[in-house]
Short mmCIF file of C-alpha atoms in Angstrom, two decimals:
data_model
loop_
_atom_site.label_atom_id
_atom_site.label_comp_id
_atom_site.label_asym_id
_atom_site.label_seq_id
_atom_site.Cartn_x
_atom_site.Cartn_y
_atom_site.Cartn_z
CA UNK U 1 0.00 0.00 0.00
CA UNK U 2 2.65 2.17 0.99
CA UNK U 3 3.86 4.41 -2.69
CA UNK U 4 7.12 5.76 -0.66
CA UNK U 5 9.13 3.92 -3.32
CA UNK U 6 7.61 5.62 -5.75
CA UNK U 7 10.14 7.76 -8.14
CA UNK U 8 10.12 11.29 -6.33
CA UNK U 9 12.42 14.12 -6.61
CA UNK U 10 10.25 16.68 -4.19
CA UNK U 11 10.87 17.83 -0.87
CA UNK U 12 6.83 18.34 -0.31
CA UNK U 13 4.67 16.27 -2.83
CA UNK U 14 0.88 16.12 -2.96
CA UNK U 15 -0.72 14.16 -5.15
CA UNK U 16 -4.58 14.06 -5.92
CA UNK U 17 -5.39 14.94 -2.44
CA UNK U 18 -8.83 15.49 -0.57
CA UNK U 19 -9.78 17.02 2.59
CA UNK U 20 -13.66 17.84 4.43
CA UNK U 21 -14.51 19.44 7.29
CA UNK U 22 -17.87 17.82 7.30
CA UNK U 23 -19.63 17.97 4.46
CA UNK U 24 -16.98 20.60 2.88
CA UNK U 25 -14.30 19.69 0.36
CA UNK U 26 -11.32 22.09 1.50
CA UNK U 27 -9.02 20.38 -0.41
CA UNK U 28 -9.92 19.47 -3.39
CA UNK U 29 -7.34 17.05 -5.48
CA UNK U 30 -4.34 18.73 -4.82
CA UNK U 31 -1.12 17.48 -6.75
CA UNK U 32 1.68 19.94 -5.74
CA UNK U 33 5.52 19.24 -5.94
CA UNK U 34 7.78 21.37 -3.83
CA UNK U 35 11.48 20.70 -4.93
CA UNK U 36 14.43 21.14 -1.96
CA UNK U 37 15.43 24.71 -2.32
CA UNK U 38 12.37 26.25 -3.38
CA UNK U 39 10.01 28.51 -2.20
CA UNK U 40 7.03 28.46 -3.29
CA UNK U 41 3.93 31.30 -2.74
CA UNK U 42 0.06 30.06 -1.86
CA UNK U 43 -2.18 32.38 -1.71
CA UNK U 44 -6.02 33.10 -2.52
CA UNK U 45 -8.94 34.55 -1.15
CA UNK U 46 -9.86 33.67 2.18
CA UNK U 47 -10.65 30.26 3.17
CA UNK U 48 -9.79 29.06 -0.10
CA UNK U 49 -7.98 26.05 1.71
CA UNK U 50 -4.73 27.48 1.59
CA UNK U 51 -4.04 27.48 5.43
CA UNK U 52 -5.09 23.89 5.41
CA UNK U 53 -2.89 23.24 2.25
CA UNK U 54 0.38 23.74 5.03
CA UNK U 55 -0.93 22.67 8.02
CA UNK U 56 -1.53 19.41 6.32
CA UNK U 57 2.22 19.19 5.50
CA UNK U 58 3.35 18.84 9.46
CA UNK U 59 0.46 16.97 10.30
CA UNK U 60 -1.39 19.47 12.07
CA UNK U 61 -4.37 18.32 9.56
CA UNK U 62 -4.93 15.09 8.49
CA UNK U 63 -5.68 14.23 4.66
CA UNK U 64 -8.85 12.21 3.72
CA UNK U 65 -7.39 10.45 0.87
CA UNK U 66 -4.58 10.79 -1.56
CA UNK U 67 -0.63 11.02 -0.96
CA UNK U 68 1.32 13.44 1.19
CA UNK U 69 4.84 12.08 0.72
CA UNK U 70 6.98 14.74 3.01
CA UNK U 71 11.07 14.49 2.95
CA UNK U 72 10.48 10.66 1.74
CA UNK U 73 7.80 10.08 4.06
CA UNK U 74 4.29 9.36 3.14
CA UNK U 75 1.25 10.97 5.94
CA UNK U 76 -0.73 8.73 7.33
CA UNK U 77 1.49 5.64 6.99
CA UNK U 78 2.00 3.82 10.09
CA UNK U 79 5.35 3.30 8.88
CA UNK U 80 5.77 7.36 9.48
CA UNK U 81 6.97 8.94 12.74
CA UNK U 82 5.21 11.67 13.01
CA UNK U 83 6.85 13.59 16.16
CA UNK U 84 10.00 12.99 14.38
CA UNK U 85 8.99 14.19 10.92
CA UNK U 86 7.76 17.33 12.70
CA UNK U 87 11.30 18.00 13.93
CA UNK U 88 12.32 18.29 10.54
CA UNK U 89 9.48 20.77 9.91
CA UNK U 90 9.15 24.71 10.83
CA UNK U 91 6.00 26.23 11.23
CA UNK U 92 5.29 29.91 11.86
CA UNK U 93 1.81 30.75 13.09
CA UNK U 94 -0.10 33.78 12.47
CA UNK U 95 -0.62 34.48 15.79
CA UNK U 96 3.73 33.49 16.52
CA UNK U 97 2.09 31.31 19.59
CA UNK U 98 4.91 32.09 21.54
CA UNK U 99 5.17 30.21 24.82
CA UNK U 100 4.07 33.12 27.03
CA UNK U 101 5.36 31.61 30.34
CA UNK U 102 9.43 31.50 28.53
CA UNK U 103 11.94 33.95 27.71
CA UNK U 104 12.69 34.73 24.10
CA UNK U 105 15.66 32.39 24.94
CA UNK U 106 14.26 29.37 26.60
CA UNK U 107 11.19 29.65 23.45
CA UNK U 108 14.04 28.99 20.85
CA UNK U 109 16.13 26.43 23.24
CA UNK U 110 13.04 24.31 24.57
CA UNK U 111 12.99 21.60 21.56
CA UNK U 112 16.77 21.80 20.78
CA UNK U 113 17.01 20.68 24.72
CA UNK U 114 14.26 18.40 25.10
CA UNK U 115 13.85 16.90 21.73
CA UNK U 116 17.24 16.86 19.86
CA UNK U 117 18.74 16.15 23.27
CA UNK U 118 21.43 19.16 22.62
CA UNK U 119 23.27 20.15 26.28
CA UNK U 120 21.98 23.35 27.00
CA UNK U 121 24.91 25.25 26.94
CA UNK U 122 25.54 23.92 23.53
CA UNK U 123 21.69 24.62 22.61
CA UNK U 124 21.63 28.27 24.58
CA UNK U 125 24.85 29.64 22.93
CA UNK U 126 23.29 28.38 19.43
CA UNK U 127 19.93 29.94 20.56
CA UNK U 128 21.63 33.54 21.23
CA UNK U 129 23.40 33.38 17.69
CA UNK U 130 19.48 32.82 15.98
CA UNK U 131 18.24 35.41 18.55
CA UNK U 132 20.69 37.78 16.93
CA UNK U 133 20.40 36.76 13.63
CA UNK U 134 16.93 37.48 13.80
CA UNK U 135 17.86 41.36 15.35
CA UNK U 136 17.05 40.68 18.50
CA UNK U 137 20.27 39.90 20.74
CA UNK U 138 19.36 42.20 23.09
CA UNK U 139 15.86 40.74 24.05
CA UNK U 140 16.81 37.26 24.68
CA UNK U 141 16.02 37.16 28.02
CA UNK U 142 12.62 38.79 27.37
CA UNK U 143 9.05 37.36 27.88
CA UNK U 144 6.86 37.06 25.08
CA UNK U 145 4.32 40.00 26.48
CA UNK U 146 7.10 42.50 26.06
CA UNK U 147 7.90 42.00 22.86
CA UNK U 148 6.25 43.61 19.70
CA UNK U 149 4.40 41.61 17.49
CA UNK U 150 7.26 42.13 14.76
CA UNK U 151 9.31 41.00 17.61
CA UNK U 152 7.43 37.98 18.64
CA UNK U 153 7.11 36.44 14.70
CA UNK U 154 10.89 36.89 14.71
CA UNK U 155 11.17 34.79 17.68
CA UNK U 156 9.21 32.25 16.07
CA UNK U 157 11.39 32.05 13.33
CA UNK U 158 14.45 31.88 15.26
CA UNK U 159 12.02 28.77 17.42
CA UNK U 160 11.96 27.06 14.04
CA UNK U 161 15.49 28.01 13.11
CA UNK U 162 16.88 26.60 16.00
CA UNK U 163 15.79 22.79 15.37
CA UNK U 164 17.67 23.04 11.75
CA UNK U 165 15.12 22.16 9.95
CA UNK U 166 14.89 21.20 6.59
CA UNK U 167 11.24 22.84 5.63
CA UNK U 168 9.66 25.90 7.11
CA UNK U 169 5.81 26.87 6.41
CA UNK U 170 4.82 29.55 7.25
CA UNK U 171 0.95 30.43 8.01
CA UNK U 172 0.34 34.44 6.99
CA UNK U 173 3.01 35.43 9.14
CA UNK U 174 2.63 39.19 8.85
CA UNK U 175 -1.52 39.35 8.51
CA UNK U 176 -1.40 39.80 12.62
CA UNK U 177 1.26 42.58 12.32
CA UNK U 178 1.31 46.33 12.18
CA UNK U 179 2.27 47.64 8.71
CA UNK U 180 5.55 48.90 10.03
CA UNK U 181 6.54 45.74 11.52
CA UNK U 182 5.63 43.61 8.36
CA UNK U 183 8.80 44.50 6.76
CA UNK U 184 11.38 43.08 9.42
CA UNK U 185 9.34 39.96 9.16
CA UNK U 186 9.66 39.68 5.53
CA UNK U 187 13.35 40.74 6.24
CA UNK U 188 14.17 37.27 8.49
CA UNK U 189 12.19 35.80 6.12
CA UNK U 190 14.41 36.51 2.79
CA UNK U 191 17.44 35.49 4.33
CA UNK U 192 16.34 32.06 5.29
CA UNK U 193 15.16 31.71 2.01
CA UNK U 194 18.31 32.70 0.42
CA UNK U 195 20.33 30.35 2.69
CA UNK U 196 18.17 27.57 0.45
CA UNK U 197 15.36 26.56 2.57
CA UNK U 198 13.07 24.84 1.11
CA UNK U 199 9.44 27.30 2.11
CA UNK U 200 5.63 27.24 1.38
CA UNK U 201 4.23 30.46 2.37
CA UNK U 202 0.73 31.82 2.67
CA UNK U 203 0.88 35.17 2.36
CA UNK U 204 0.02 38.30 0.06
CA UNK U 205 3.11 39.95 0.36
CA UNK U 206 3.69 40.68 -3.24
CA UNK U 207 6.94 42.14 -2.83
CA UNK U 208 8.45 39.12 -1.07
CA UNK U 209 6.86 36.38 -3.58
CA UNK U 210 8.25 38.40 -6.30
CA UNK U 211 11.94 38.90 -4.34
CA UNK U 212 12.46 35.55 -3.36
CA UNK U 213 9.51 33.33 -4.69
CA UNK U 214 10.37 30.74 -7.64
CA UNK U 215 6.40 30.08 -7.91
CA UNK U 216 3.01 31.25 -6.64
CA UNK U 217 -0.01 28.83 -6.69
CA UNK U 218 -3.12 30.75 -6.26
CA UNK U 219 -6.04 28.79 -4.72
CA UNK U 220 -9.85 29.12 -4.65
CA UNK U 221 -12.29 26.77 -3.16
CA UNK U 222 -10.19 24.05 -2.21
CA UNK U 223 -8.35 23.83 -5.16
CA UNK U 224 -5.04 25.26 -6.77
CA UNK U 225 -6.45 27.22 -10.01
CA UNK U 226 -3.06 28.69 -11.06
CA UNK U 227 0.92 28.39 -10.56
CA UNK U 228 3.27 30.30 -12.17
CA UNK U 229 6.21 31.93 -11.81
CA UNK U 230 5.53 35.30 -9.57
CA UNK U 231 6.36 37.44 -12.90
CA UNK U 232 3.93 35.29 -14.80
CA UNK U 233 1.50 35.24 -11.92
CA UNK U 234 1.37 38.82 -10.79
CA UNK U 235 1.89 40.62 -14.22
CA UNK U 236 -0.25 38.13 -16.58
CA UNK U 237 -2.75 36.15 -14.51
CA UNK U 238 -4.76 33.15 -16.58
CA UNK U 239 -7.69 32.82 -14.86
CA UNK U 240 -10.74 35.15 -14.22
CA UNK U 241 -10.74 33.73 -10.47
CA UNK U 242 -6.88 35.19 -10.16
CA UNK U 243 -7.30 38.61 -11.89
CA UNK U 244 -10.15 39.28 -10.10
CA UNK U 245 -8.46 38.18 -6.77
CA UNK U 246 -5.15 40.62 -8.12
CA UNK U 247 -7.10 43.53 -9.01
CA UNK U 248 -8.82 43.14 -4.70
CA UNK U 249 -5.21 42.80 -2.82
CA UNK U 250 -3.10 45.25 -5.45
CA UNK U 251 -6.06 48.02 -5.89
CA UNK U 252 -4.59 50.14 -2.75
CA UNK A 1 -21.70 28.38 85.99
CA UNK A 2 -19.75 29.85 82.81
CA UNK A 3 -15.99 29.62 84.81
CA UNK A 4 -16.58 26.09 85.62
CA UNK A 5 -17.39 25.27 82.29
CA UNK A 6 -14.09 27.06 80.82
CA UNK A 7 -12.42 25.29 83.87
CA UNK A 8 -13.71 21.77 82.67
CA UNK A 9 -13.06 22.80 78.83
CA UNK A 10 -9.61 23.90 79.52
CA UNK A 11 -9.19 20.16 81.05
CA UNK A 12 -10.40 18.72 77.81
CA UNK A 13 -7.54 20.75 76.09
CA UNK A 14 -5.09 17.10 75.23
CA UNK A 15 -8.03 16.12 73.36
CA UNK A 16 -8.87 18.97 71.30
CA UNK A 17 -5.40 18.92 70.39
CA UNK A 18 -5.35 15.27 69.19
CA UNK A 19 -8.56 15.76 67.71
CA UNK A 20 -6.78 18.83 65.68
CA UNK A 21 -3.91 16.63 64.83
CA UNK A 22 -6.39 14.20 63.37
CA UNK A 23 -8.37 16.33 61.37
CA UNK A 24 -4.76 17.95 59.78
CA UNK A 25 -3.25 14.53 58.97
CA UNK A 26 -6.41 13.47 57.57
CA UNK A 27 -6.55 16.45 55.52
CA UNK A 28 -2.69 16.56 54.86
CA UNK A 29 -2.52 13.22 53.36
CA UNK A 30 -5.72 13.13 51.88
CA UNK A 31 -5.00 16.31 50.27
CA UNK A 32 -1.68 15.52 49.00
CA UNK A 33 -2.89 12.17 47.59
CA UNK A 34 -5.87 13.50 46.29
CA UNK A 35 -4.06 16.53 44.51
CA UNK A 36 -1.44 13.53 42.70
CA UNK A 37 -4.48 11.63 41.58
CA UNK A 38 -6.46 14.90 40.63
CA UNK A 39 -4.10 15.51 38.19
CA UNK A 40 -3.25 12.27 36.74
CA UNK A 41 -7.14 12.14 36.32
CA UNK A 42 -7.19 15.63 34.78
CA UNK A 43 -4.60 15.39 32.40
CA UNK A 44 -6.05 11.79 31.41
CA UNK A 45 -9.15 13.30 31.10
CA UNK A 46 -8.25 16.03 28.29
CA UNK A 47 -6.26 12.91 26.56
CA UNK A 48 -7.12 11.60 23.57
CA UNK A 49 -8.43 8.62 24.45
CA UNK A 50 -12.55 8.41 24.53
CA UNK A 51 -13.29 5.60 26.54
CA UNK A 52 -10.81 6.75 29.47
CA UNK A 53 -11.71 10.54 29.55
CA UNK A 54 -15.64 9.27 29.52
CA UNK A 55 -15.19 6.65 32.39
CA UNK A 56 -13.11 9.41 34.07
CA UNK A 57 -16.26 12.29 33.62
CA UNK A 58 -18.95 9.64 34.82
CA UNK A 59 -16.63 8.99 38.14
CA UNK A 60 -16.16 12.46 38.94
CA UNK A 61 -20.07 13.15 38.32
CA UNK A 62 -20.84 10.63 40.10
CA UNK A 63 -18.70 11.45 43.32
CA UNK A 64 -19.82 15.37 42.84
CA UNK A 65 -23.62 14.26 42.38
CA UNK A 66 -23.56 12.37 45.76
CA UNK A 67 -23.30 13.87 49.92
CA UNK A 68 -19.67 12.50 50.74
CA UNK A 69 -21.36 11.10 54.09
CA UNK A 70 -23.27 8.53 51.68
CA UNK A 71 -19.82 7.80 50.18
CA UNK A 72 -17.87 7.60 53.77
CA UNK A 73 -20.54 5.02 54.55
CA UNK A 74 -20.14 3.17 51.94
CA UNK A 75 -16.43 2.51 51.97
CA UNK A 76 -16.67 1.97 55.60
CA UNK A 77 -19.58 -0.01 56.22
CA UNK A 78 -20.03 -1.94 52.66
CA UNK A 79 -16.71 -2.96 51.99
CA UNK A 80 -16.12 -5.00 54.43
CA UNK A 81 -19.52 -6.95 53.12
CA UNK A 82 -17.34 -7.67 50.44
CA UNK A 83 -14.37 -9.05 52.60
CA UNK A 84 -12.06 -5.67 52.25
CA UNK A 85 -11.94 -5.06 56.42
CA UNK A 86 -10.56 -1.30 56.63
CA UNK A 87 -10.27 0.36 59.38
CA UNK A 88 -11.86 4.13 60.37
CA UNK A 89 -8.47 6.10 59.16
CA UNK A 90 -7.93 4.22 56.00
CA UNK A 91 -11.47 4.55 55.24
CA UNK A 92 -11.60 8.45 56.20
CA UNK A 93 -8.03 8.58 53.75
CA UNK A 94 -9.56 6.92 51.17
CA UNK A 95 -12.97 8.77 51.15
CA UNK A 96 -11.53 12.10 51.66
CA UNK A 97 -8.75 11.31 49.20
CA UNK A 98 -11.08 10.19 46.13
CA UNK A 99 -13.21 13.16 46.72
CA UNK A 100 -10.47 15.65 46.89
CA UNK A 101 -9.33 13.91 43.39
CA UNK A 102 -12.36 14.37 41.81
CA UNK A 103 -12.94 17.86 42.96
CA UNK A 104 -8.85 18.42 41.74
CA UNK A 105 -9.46 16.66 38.46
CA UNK A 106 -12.34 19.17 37.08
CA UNK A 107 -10.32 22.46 38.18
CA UNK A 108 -6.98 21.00 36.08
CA UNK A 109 -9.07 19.94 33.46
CA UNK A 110 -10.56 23.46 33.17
CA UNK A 111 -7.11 24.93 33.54
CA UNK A 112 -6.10 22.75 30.61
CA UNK A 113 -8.53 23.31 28.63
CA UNK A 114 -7.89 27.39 28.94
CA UNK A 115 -4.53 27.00 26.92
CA UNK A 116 -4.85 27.88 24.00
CA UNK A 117 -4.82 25.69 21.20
CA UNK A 118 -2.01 27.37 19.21
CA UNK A 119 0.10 26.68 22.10
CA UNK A 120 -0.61 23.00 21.91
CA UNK A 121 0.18 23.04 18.01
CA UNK A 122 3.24 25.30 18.26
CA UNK A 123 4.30 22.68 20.43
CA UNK A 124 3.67 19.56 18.10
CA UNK A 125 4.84 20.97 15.47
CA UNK A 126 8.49 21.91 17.16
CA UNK A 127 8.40 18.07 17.68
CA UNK A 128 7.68 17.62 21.02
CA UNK A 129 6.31 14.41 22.64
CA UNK A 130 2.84 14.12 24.45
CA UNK A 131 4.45 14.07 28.25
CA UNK A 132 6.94 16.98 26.25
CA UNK A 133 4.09 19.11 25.70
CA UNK A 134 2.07 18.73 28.54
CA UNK A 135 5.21 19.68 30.92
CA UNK A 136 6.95 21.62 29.06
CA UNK A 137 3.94 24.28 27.67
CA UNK A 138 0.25 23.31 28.56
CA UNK A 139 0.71 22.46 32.81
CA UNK A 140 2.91 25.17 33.38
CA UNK A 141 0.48 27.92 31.84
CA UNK A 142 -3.09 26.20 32.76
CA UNK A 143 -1.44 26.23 36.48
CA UNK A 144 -2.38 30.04 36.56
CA UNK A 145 -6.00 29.17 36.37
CA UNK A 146 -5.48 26.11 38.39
CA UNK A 147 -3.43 27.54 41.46
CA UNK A 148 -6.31 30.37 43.12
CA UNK A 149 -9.12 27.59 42.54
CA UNK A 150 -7.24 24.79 43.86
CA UNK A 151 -5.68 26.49 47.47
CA UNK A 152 -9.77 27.72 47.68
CA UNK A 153 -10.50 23.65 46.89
CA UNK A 154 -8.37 22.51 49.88
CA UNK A 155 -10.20 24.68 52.25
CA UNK A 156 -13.50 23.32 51.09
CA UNK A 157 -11.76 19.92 51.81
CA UNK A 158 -10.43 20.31 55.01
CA UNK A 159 -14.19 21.27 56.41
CA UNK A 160 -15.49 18.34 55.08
CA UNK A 161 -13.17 16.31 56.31
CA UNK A 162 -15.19 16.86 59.27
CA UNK A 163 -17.55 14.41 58.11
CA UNK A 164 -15.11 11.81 58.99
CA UNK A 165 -16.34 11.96 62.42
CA UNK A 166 -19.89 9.73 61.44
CA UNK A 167 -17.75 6.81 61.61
CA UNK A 168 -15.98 7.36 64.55
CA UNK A 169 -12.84 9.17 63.57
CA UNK A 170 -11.62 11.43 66.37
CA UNK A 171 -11.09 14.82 64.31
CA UNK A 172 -11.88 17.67 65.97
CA UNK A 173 -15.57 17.73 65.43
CA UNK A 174 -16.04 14.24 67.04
CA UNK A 175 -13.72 16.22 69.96
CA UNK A 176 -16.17 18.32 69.91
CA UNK A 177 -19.21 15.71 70.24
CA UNK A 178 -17.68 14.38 72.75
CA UNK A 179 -16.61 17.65 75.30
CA UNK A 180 -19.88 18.84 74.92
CA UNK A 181 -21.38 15.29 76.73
CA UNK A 182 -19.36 16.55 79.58
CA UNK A 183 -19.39 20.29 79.32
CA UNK A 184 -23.20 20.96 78.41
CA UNK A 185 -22.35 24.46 76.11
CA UNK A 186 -22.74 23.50 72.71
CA UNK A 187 -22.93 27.06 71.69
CA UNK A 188 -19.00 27.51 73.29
CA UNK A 189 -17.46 24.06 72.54
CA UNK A 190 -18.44 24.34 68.68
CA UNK A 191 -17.60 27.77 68.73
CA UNK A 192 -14.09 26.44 69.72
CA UNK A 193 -13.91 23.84 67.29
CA UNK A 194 -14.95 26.68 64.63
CA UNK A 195 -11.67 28.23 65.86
CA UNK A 196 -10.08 25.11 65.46
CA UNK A 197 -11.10 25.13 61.69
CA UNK A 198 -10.25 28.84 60.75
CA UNK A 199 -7.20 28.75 62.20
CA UNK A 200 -6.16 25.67 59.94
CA UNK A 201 -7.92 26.80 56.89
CA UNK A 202 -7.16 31.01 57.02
CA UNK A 203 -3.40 30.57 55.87
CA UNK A 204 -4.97 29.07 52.77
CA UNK A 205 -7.11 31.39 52.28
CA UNK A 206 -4.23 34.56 52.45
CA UNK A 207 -2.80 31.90 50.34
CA UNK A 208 -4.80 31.76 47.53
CA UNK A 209 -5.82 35.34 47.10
CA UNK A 210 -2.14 36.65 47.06
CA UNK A 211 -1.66 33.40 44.40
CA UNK A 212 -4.62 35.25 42.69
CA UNK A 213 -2.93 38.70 42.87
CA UNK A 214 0.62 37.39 41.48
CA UNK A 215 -0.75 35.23 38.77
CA UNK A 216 -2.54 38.95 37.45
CA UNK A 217 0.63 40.52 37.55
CA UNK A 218 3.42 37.84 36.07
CA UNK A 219 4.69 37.33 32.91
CA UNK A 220 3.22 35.62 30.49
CA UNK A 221 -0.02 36.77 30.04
CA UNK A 222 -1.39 34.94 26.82
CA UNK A 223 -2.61 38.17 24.69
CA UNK A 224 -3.72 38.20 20.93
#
C-alpha cells in the first residue's frame, strides 16, 4: 500500500489529495511538488484552503485520501513517525504562539534541549546566535508580552530556526502585524530563504513572492487554479478567479 | 456556671489537640494524595483517548452528584460486606482522598482546557512528545487558572473532612461531640472547634488570594 518507493524528486509532494470538514471539500485534489530549495507562494482569497494546504504538511491536519509524501515520508502511513517528521518541519503561526510563560531564549532552546537532546549550553549559545540573527540579541532574556508583534514572529522564526530544519511553512506570518513591523518579518524571512530553505508560504506579500519566490499557486475553493512563476502570476494572470483576486489585494 | 465550664473545657484541652492533629493529617494526606491523583485524572481526562476521559467524567459526576457522608458510609460499612476489612483512618483517607481527586481533576481539566490551542500546536509541530508538551507548555500555563481555585479547593476539603467523624474518627468535630457530653455548652465548645477550623484553613485562604494577585501581575499573560 505504501507508494514511498515511488520515483520522487520533491521535498513536499501532494498528489490528488482530498480534505472535508464535514460535508466541505477544502481540499480538493491537490497534486503539488515542492522541490528542496524552493520557495514556493500560496495564496487566494480567504478560506480558499490554503491554510489547510500547510498545516496538512506537518500533520497538524490530516488528509482524507490521496498522498502526502513529506522528505520521503508518506502521511498517514504507520510506517511514518510523526513527532520525528515534525522535527524536521518549521511552522510559523499567524498568531507566533509564543510560549508566554518563557523567555525569548528558553522559546528557541526548549525543543533543541528536550527533543534533539542538545546540552543546554551547547543549545543556549546556538539559541543567542538565531536570537541575533533574527535582530534581536538584546531581548533574549525577554518574555513574550514584552515583545512587539514584529518581535514575537521573529522569535518564532528563530524557534523554528533553532531545530535546523529542513522545511519551514509559514501560516500568513505578517496578517497579525502592524504595517511597520511587516517589513522586518519579511526581512528574516528573505534570508532564510536565500540560505536555500526549502518554504511554502501563505501570504500576500507581493513584494516578497516576487523577491524571493520561484512560484506562486493561487487557490480558490479548495483547489489550486493557477501556478506560475511570480512574474507570470502577478503581471499576466490566466484565470478570471486570479485577476479578479489581483485587481482586490493590489487596488490600494 | 460559665468559669466552671471554661475550667472543665480547659481540662479537655489534650483532646482537642489530638482531635486537631487528626483532622490535619487526615486532611494533609488526603489532600496531597488526592491533589497527585487529581491531576493524573485531569490530564487523562483532556487525553485523547474516549473511553478513558468518559469513564473518568462519569466517576467524577458521580462522586460530585452524591453527599460525601453517603460515600464515607459506603467505603466503611459496605466494603467490608465484600471481605475488604478497613479500618476508620484508612477509610476516612480513602474517602476524603477520592473526593479531593475528583474535585482536583475538574479544576486542572478546566485549567487545561484554557490553553490555547495554538500553544498546543506550536508545540507539536516543534516536535515535542505528548508528556513533552504537557510539561513543558500546557501544565505550566493552565497552572495560573489552576493555582487560586485549587488552594480555595483545599479549604473546602479540610471542612469536610469533618464528616469523617460519622464513623468514629476522632477529628476535631467528634472532639467536639464528645466535650460537649461533659461540658453541656454546645454554643461555646463548637464555637471552639470553629476556631479550630479557621485557624487551619485562614493561611490558605491569604494563600490563595495573594496566588490570585501574582498570577494577574506575572509574565506571560497569553494576549492576541
Amino acid at each position: 500500500m505504501t507508494k514511498t518507493g515511488l520515483a520522487k524528486t520533491g521535498m513536499i509532494d501532494f498528489r490528488d489529495v482530498n480534505k472535508w470538514f464535514g460535508t466541505l471539500n477544502v481540499l480538493k485534489n491537490i497534486t503539488l511538488s515542492v522541490e528542496p530549495r524552493e520557495v514556493v507562494v500560496v495564496c487566494g482569497p480567504s478560506g480558499s484552503g490554503k491554510s489547510t494546504l500547510i498545516r496538512c504538511v506537518n500533520g497538524l491536519e490530516a488528509i482524507k485520501d490521496g498522498d502526502l509524501v513529506v522528505d520521503g515520508q508518506r502521511l498517514g502511513d504507520p510506517a511514518t513517525n510523526m513527532t520525528q517528521l515534525r522535527t524536521e518541519i518549521g511552522f510559523v503561526f499567524q498568531s507566533f504562539n509564543l510560549y508566554p510563560h518563557k523567555t525569548a531564549l528558553e522559546n528557541v532552546t526548549l525543543a533543541p534541549i528536550h527533543v534533539r537532546k542538545i546540552p543546554r549550553a551547547e543549545a543556549e549559545k546556538a539559541g543567542r546566535e538565531l536570537l541575533a540573527k533574527v535582530g534581536l540579541a538584546d531581548k533574549v532574556n525577554a518574555y513574550p508580552a514584552q515583545l512587539s508583534g514584529g518581535q514575537q514572529q521573529r522569535v518564532a522564526i528563530a524557534r523554528c530556526l533553532g531545530m535546523r530544519p529542513k522545511i519551514m511553512l509559514f501560516d500568513e506570518p505578517t496578517s497579525a502585524l502592524d504595517p511597520e513591523m511587516i517589513s522586518e518579518v519579511l526581512d528574516v524571512m528573505v534570508a532564510v530563504a536565500e540560505e536555500g530553505m526549502t518554504m511554502m508560504v501563505v501570504t500576500h506579500e507581493m513584494g516578497f513572492a516576487r523577491k524571493v519566490a520561484q512560484r506562486v499557486v493561487f487557490m480558490d475553493a479548495g483547489a489550486i487554479v493557477e501556478s506560475g512563476t511570480p512574474d507570470e502570476f502577478f503581471s499576466h494572470p490566466k484565470t478570471d478567479r486570479s485577476r479578479a483576486f489581483l485587481s482586490k489585494i493590489l487596488r490600494h | 456556671m460559665i468559669w466552671q465550664q471554661l475550667q472543665s473545657l480547659a481540662g479537655s484541652y489534650p483532646l482537642a489537640l489530638r482531635g486537631l492533629g487528626m483532622t490535619v493529617m487526615l486532611s494533609l494526606i488526603s489532600l496531597v494524595l488526592g491533589t497527585l491523583l487529581g491531576f493524573g485524572l485531569g490530564i487523562l481526562r483532556t487525553g485523547g483517548n474516549r473511553l478513558i476521559s468518559g469513564l473518568i467524567g462519569a466517576w467524577v459526576d458521580l462522586i460530585r452528584g452524591t453527599p460525601f457522608l453517603v460515600q464515607i458510609f459506603l467505603i466503611f460499612f459496605i466494603l467490608p460486606e465484600f471481605g475488604i476489612e478497613l479500618d476508620a483512618f484508612t477509610a476516612g483517607i480513602i474517602a476524603l482522598t477520592n473526593l479531593a481527586a475528583c474535585f482536583i481533576c475538574e479544576i486542572v481539566v478546566a485549567g487545561i482546557r484554557s490553553v490555547p490551542t495554538g500553544q498546543v500546536e506550536a508545540a507539536l509541530a516543534s516536535g515535542l512528545s505528548r508528556l513533552q508538551r504537557m510539561r513543558q507548555v500546557v501544565l505550566p500555563q493552565a497552572m495560573r487558572i489552576v493555582l487560586p481555585p485549587l488552594v480555595g479547593q483545599y479549604v473546602l476539603l479540610i471542612k469536610d473532612s469533618s464528616v469523617v467523624s460519622a464513623i468514629g474518627l476522632t477529628d476535631l468535630t467528634r472532639v467536639g461531640w464528645l466535650v460537649v457530653q461533659r461540658v453541656p455548652n454546645g454554643l461555646l465548645v463548637f464555637f471552639l472547634v470553629g476556631v479550630g477550623y479557621f485557624i487551619v484553613c485562614y493561611p490558605l485562604i491569604m494563600l490563595a488570594r495573594r496566588l490570585e494577585q501574582r498570577m494577574g501581575a506575572a509574565h506571560g499573560e497569553v494576549q492576541l
